[in-house]
mmCIF file with all atom_site columns, N, CA and C in Angstrom:
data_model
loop_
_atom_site.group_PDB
_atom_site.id
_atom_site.type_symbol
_atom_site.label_atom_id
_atom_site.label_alt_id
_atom_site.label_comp_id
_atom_site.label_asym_id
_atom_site.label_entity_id
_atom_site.label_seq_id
_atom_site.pdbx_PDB_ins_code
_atom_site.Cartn_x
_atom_site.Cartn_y
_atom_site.Cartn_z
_atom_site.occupancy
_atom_site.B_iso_or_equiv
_atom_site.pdbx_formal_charge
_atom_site.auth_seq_id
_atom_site.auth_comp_id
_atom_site.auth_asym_id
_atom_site.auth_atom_id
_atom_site.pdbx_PDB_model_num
ATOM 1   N N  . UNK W 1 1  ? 0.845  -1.164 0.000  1.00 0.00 ? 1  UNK W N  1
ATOM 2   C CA . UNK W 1 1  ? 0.000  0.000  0.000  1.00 0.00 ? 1  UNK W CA 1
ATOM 3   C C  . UNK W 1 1  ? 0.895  1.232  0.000  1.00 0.00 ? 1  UNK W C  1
ATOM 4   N N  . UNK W 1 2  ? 0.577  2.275  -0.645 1.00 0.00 ? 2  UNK W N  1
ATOM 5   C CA . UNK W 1 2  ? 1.152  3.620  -0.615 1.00 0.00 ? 2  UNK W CA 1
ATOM 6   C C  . UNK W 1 2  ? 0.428  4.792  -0.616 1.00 0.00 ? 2  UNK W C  1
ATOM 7   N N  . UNK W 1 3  ? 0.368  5.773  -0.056 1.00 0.00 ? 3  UNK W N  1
ATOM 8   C CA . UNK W 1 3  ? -0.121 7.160  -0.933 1.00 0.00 ? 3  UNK W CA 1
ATOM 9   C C  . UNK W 1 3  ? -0.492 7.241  -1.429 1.00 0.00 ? 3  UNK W C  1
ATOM 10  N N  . UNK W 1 4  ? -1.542 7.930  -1.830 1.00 0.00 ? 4  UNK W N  1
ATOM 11  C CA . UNK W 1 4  ? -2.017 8.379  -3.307 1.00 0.00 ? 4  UNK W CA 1
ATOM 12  C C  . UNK W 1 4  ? -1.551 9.003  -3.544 1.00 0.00 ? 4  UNK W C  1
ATOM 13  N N  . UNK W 1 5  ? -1.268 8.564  -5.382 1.00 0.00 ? 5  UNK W N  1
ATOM 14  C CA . UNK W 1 5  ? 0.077  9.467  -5.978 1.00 0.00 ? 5  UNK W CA 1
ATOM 15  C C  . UNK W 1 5  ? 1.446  9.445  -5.467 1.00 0.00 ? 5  UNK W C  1
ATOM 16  N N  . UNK W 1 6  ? 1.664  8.467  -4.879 1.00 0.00 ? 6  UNK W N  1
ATOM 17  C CA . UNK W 1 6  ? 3.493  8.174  -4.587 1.00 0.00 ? 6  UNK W CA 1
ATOM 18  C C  . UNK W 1 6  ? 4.010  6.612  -4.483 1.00 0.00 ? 6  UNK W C  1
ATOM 19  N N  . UNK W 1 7  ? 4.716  6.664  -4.342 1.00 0.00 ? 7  UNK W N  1
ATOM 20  C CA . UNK W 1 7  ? 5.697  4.904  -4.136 1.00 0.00 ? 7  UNK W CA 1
ATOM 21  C C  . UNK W 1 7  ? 6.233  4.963  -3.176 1.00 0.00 ? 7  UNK W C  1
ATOM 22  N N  . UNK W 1 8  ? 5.348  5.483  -2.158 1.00 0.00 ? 8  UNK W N  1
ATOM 23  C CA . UNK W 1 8  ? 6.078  5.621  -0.688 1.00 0.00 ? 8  UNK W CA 1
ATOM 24  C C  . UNK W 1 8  ? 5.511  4.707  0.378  1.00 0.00 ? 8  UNK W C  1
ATOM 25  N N  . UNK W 1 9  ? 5.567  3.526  0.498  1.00 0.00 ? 9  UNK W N  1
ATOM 26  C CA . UNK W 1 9  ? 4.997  2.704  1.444  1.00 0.00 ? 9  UNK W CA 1
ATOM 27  C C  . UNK W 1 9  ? 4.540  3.169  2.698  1.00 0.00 ? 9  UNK W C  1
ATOM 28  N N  . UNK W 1 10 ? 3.325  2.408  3.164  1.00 0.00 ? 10 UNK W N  1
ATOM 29  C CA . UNK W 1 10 ? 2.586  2.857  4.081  1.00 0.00 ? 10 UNK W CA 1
ATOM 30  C C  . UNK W 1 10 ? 2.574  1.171  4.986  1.00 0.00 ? 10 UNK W C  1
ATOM 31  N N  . UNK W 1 11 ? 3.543  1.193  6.152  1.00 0.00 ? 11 UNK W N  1
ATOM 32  C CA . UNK W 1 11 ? 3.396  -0.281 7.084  1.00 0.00 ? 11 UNK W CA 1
ATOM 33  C C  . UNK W 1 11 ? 2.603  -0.438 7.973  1.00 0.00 ? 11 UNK W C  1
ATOM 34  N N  . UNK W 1 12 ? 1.989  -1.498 8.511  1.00 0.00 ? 12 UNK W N  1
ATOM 35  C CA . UNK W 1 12 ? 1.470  -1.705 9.659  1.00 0.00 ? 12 UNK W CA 1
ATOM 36  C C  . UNK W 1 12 ? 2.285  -1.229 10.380 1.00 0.00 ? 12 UNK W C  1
ATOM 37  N N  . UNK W 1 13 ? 2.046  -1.521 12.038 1.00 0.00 ? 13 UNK W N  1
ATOM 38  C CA . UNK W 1 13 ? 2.997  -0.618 13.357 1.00 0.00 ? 13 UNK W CA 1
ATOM 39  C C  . UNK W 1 13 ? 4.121  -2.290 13.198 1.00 0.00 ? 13 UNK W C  1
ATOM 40  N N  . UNK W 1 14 ? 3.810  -3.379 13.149 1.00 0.00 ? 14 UNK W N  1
ATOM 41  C CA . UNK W 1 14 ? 4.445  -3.856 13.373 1.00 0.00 ? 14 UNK W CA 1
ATOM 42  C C  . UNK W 1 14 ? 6.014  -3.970 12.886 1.00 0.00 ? 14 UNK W C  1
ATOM 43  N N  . UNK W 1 15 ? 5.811  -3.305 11.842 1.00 0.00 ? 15 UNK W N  1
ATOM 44  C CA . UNK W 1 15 ? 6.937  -3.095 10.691 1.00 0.00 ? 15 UNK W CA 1
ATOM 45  C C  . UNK W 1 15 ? 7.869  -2.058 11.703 1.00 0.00 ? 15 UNK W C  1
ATOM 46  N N  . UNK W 1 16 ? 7.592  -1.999 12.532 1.00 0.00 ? 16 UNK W N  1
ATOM 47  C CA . UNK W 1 16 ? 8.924  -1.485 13.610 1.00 0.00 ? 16 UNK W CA 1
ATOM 48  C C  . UNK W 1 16 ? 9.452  -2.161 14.238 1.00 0.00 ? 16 UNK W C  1
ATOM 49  N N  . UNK W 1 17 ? 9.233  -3.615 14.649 1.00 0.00 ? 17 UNK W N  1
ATOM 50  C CA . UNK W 1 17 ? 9.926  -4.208 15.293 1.00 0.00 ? 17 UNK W CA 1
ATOM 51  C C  . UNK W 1 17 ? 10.933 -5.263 14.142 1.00 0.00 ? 17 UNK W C  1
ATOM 52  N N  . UNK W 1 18 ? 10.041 -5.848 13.046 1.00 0.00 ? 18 UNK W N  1
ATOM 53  C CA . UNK W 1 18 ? 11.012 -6.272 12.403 1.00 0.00 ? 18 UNK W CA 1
ATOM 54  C C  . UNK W 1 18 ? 10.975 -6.819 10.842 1.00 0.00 ? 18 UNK W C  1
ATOM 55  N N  . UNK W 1 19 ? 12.483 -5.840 10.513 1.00 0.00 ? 19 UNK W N  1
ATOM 56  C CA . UNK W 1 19 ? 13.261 -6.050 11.329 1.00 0.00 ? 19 UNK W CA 1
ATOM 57  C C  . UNK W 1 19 ? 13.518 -4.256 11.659 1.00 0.00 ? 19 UNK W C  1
ATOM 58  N N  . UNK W 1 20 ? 14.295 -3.924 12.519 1.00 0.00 ? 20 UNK W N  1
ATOM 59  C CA . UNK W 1 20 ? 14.163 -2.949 13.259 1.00 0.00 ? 20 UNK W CA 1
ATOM 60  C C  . UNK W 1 20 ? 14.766 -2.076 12.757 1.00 0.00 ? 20 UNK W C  1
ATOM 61  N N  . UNK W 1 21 ? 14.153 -0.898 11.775 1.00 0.00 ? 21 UNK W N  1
ATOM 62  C CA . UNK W 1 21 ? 14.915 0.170  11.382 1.00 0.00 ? 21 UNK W CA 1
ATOM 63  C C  . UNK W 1 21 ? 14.926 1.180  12.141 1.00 0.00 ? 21 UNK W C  1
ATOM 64  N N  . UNK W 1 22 ? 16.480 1.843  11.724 1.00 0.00 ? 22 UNK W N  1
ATOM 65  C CA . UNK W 1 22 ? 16.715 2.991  12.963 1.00 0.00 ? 22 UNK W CA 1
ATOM 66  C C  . UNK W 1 22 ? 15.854 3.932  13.007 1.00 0.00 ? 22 UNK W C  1
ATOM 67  N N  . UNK W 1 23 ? 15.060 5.000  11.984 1.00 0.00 ? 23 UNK W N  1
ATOM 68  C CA . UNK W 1 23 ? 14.220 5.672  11.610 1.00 0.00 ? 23 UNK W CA 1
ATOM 69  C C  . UNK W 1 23 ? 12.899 4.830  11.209 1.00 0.00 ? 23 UNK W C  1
ATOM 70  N N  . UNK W 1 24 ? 11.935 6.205  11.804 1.00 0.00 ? 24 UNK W N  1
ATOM 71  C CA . UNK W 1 24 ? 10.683 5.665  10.923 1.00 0.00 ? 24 UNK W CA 1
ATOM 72  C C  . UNK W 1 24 ? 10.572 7.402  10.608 1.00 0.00 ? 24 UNK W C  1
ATOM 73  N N  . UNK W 1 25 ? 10.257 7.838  9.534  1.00 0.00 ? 25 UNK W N  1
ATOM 74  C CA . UNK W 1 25 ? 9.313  9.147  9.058  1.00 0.00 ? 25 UNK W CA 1
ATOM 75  C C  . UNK W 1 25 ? 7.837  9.148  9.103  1.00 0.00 ? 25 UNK W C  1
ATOM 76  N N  . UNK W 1 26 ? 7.530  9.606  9.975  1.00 0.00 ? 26 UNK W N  1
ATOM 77  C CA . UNK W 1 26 ? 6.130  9.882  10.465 1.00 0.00 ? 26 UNK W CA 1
ATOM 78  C C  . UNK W 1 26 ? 5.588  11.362 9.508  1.00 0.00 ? 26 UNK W C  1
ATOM 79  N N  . UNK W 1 27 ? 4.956  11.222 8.412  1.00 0.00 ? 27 UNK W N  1
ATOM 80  C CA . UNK W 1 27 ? 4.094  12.073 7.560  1.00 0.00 ? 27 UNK W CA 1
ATOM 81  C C  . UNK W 1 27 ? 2.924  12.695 8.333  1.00 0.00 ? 27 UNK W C  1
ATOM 82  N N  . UNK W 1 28 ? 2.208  11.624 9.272  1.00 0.00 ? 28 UNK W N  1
ATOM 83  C CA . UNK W 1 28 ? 1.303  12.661 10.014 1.00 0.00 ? 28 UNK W CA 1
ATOM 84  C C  . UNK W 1 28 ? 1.554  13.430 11.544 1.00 0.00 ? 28 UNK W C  1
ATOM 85  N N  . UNK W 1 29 ? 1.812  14.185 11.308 1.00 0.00 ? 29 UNK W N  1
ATOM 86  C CA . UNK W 1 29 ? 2.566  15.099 11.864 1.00 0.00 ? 29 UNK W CA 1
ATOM 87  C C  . UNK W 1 29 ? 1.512  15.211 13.100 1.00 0.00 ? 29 UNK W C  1
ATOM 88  N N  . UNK W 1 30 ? 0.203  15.784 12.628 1.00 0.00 ? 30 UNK W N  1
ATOM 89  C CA . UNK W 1 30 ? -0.586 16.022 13.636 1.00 0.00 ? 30 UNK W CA 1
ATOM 90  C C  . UNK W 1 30 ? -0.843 14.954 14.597 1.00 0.00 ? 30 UNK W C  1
ATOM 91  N N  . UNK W 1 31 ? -0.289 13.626 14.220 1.00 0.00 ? 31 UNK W N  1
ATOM 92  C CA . UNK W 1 31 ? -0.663 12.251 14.865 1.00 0.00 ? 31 UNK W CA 1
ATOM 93  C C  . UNK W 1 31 ? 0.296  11.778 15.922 1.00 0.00 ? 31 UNK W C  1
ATOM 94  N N  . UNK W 1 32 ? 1.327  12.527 15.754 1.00 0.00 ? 32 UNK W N  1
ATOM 95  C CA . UNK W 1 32 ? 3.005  12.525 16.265 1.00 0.00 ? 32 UNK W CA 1
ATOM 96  C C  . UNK W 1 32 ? 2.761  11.232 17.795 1.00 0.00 ? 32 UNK W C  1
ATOM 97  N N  . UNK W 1 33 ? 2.358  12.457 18.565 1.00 0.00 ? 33 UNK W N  1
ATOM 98  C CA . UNK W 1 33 ? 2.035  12.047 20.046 1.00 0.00 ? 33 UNK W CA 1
ATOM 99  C C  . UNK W 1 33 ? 1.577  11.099 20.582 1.00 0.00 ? 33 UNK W C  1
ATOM 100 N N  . UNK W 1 34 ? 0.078  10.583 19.844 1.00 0.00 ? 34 UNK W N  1
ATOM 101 C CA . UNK W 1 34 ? -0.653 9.491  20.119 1.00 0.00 ? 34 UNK W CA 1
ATOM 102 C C  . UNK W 1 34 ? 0.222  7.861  19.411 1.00 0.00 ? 34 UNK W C  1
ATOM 103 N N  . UNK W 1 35 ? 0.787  8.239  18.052 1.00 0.00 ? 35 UNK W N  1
ATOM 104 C CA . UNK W 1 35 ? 1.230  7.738  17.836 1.00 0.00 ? 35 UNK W CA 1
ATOM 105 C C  . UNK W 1 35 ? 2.457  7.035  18.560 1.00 0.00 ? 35 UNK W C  1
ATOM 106 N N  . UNK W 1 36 ? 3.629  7.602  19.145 1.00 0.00 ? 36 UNK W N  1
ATOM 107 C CA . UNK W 1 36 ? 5.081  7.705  20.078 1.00 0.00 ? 36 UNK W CA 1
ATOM 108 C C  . UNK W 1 36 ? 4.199  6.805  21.403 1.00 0.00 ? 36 UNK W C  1
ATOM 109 N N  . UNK W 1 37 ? 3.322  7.671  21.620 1.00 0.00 ? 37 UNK W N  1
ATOM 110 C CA . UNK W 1 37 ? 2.966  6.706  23.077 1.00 0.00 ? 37 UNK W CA 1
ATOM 111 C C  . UNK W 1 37 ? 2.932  5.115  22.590 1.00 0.00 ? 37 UNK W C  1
ATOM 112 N N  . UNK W 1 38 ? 2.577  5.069  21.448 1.00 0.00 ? 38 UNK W N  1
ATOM 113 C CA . UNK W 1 38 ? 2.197  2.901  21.359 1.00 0.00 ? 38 UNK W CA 1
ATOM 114 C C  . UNK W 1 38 ? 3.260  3.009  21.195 1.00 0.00 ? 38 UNK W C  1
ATOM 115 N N  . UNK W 1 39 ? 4.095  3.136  20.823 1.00 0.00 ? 39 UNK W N  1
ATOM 116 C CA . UNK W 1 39 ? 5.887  3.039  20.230 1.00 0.00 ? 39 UNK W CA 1
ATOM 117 C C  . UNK W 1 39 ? 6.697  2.506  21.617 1.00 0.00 ? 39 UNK W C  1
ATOM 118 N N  . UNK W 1 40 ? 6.850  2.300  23.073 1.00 0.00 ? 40 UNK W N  1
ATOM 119 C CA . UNK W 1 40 ? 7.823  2.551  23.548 1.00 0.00 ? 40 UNK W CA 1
ATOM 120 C C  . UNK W 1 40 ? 8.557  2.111  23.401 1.00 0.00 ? 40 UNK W C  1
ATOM 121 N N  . UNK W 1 41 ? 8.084  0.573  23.081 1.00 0.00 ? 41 UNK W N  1
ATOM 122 C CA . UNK W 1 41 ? 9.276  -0.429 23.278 1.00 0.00 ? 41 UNK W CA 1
ATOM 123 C C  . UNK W 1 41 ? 10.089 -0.352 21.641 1.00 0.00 ? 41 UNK W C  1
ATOM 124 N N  . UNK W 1 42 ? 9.708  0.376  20.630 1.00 0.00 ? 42 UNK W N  1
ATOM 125 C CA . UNK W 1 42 ? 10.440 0.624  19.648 1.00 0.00 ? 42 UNK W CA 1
ATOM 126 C C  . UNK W 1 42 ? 11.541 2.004  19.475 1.00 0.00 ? 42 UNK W C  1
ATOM 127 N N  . UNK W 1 43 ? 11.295 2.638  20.752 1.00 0.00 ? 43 UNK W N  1
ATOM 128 C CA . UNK W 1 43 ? 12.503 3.993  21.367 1.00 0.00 ? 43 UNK W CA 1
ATOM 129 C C  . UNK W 1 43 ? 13.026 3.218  22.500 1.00 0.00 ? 43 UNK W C  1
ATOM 130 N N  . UNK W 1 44 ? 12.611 2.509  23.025 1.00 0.00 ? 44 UNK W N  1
ATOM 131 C CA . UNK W 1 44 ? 13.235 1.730  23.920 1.00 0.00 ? 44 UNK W CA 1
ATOM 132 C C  . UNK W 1 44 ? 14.795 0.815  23.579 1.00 0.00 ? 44 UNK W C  1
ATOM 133 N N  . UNK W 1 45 ? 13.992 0.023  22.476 1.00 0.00 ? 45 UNK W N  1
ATOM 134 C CA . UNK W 1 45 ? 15.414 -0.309 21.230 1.00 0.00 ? 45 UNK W CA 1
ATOM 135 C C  . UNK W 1 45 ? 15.941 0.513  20.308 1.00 0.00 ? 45 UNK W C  1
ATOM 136 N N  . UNK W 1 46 ? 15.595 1.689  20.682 1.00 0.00 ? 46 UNK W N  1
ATOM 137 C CA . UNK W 1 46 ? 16.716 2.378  20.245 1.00 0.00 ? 46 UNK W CA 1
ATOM 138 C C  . UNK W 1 46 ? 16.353 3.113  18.792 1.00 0.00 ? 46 UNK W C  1
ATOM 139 N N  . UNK W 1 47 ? 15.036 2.892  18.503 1.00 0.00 ? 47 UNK W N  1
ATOM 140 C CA . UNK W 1 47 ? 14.567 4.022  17.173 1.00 0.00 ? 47 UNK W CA 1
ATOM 141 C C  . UNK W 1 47 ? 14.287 5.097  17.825 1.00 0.00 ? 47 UNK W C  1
ATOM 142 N N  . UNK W 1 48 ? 13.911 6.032  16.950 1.00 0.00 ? 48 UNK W N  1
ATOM 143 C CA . UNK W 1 48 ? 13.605 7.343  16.457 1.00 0.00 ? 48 UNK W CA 1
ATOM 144 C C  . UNK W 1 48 ? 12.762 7.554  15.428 1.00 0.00 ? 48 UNK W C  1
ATOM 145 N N  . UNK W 1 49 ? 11.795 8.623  15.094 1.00 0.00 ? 49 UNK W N  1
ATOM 146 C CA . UNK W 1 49 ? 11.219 8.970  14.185 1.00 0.00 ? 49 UNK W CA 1
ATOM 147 C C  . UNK W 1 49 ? 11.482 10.524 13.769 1.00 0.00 ? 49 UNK W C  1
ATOM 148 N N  . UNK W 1 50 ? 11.369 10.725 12.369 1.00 0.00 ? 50 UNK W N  1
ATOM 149 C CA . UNK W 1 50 ? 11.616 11.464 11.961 1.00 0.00 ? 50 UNK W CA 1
ATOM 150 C C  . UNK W 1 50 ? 10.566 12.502 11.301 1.00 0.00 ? 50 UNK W C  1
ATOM 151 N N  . UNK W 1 51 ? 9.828  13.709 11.956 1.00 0.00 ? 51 UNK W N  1
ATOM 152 C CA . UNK W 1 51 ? 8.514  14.381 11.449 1.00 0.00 ? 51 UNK W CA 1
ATOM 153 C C  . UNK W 1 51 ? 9.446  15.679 10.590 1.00 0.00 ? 51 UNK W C  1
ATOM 154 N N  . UNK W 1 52 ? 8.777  15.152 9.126  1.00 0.00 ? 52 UNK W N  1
ATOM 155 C CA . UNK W 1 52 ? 9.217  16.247 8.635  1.00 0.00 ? 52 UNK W CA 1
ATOM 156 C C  . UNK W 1 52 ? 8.185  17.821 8.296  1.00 0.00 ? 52 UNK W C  1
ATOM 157 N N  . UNK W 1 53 ? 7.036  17.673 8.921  1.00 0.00 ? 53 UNK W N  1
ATOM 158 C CA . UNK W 1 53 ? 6.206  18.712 8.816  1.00 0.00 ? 53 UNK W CA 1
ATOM 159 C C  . UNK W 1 53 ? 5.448  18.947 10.325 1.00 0.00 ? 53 UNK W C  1
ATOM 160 N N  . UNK W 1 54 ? 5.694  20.076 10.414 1.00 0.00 ? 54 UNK W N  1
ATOM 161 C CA . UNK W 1 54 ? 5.174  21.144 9.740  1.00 0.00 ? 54 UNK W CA 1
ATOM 162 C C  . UNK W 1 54 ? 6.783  21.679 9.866  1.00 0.00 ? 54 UNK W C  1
ATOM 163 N N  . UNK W 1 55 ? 7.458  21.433 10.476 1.00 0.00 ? 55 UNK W N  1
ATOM 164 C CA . UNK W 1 55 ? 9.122  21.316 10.419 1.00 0.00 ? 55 UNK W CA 1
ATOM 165 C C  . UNK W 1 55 ? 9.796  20.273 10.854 1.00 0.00 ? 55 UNK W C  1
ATOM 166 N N  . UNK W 1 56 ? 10.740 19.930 10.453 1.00 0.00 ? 56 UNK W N  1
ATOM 167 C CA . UNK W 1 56 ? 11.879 18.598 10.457 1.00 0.00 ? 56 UNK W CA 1
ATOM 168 C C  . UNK W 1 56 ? 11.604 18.350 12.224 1.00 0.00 ? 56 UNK W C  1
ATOM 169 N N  . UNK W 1 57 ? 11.455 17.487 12.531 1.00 0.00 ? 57 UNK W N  1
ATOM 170 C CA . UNK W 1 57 ? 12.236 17.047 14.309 1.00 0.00 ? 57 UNK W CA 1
ATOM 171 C C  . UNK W 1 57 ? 12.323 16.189 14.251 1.00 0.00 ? 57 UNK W C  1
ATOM 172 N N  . UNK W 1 58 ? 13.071 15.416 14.900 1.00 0.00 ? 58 UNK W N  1
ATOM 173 C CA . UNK W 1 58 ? 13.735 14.086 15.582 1.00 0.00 ? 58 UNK W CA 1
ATOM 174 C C  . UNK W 1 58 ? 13.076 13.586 16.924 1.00 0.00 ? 58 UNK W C  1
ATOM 175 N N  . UNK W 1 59 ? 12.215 12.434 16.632 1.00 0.00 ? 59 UNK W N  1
ATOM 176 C CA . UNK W 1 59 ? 11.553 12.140 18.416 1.00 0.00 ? 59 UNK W CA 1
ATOM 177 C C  . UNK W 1 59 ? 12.387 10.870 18.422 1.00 0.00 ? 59 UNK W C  1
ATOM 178 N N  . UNK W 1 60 ? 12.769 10.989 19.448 1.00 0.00 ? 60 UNK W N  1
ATOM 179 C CA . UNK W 1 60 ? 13.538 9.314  19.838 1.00 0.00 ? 60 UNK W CA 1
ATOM 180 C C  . UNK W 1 60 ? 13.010 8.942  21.513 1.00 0.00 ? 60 UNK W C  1
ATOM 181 N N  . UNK W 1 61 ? 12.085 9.221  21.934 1.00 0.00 ? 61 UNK W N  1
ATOM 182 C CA . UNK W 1 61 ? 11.730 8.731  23.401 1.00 0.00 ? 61 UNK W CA 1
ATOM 183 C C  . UNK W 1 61 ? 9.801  8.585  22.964 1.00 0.00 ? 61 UNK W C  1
ATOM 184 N N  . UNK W 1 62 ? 9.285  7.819  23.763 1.00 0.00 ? 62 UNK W N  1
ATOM 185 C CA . UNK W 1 62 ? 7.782  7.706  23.991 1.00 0.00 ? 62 UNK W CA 1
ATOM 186 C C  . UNK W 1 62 ? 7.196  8.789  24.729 1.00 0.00 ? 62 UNK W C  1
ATOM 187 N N  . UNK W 1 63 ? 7.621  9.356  25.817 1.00 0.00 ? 63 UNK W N  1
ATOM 188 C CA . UNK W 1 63 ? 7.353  10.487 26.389 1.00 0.00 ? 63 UNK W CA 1
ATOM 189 C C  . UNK W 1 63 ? 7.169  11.880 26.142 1.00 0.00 ? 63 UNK W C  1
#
């Protein structure tokens, strides 16, 4: 599955554990928060996500 209009894959959550990429880019920006909270145990091992809107940041903790 992708986007409409792109070749940019869209994963289930599970696709964070494996296998375990260092980044994930999180597109919905407004979703950031709710999203990070189910995440811990994937900042726990040591990812990060990457929101590039509404400006670039780096979240690497659940909190």
């Amino acid at each position: 599955m992708a986007g409409p209009g792109y070749d940019i894959p869209i994963l289930p959550p599970a696709a964070h554990y494996e296998p375990k990429p260092a980044l994930v880019v999180v597109f919905a920006w407004r979703y950031v928060d709710p999203i990070r909270a189910k995440r811990a145990r994937y900042f726990a091992e040591g990812g990060k996500f990457v929101v590039p809107l509404p400006g670039i940041s780096m979240v690497d903790r659940a909190d």
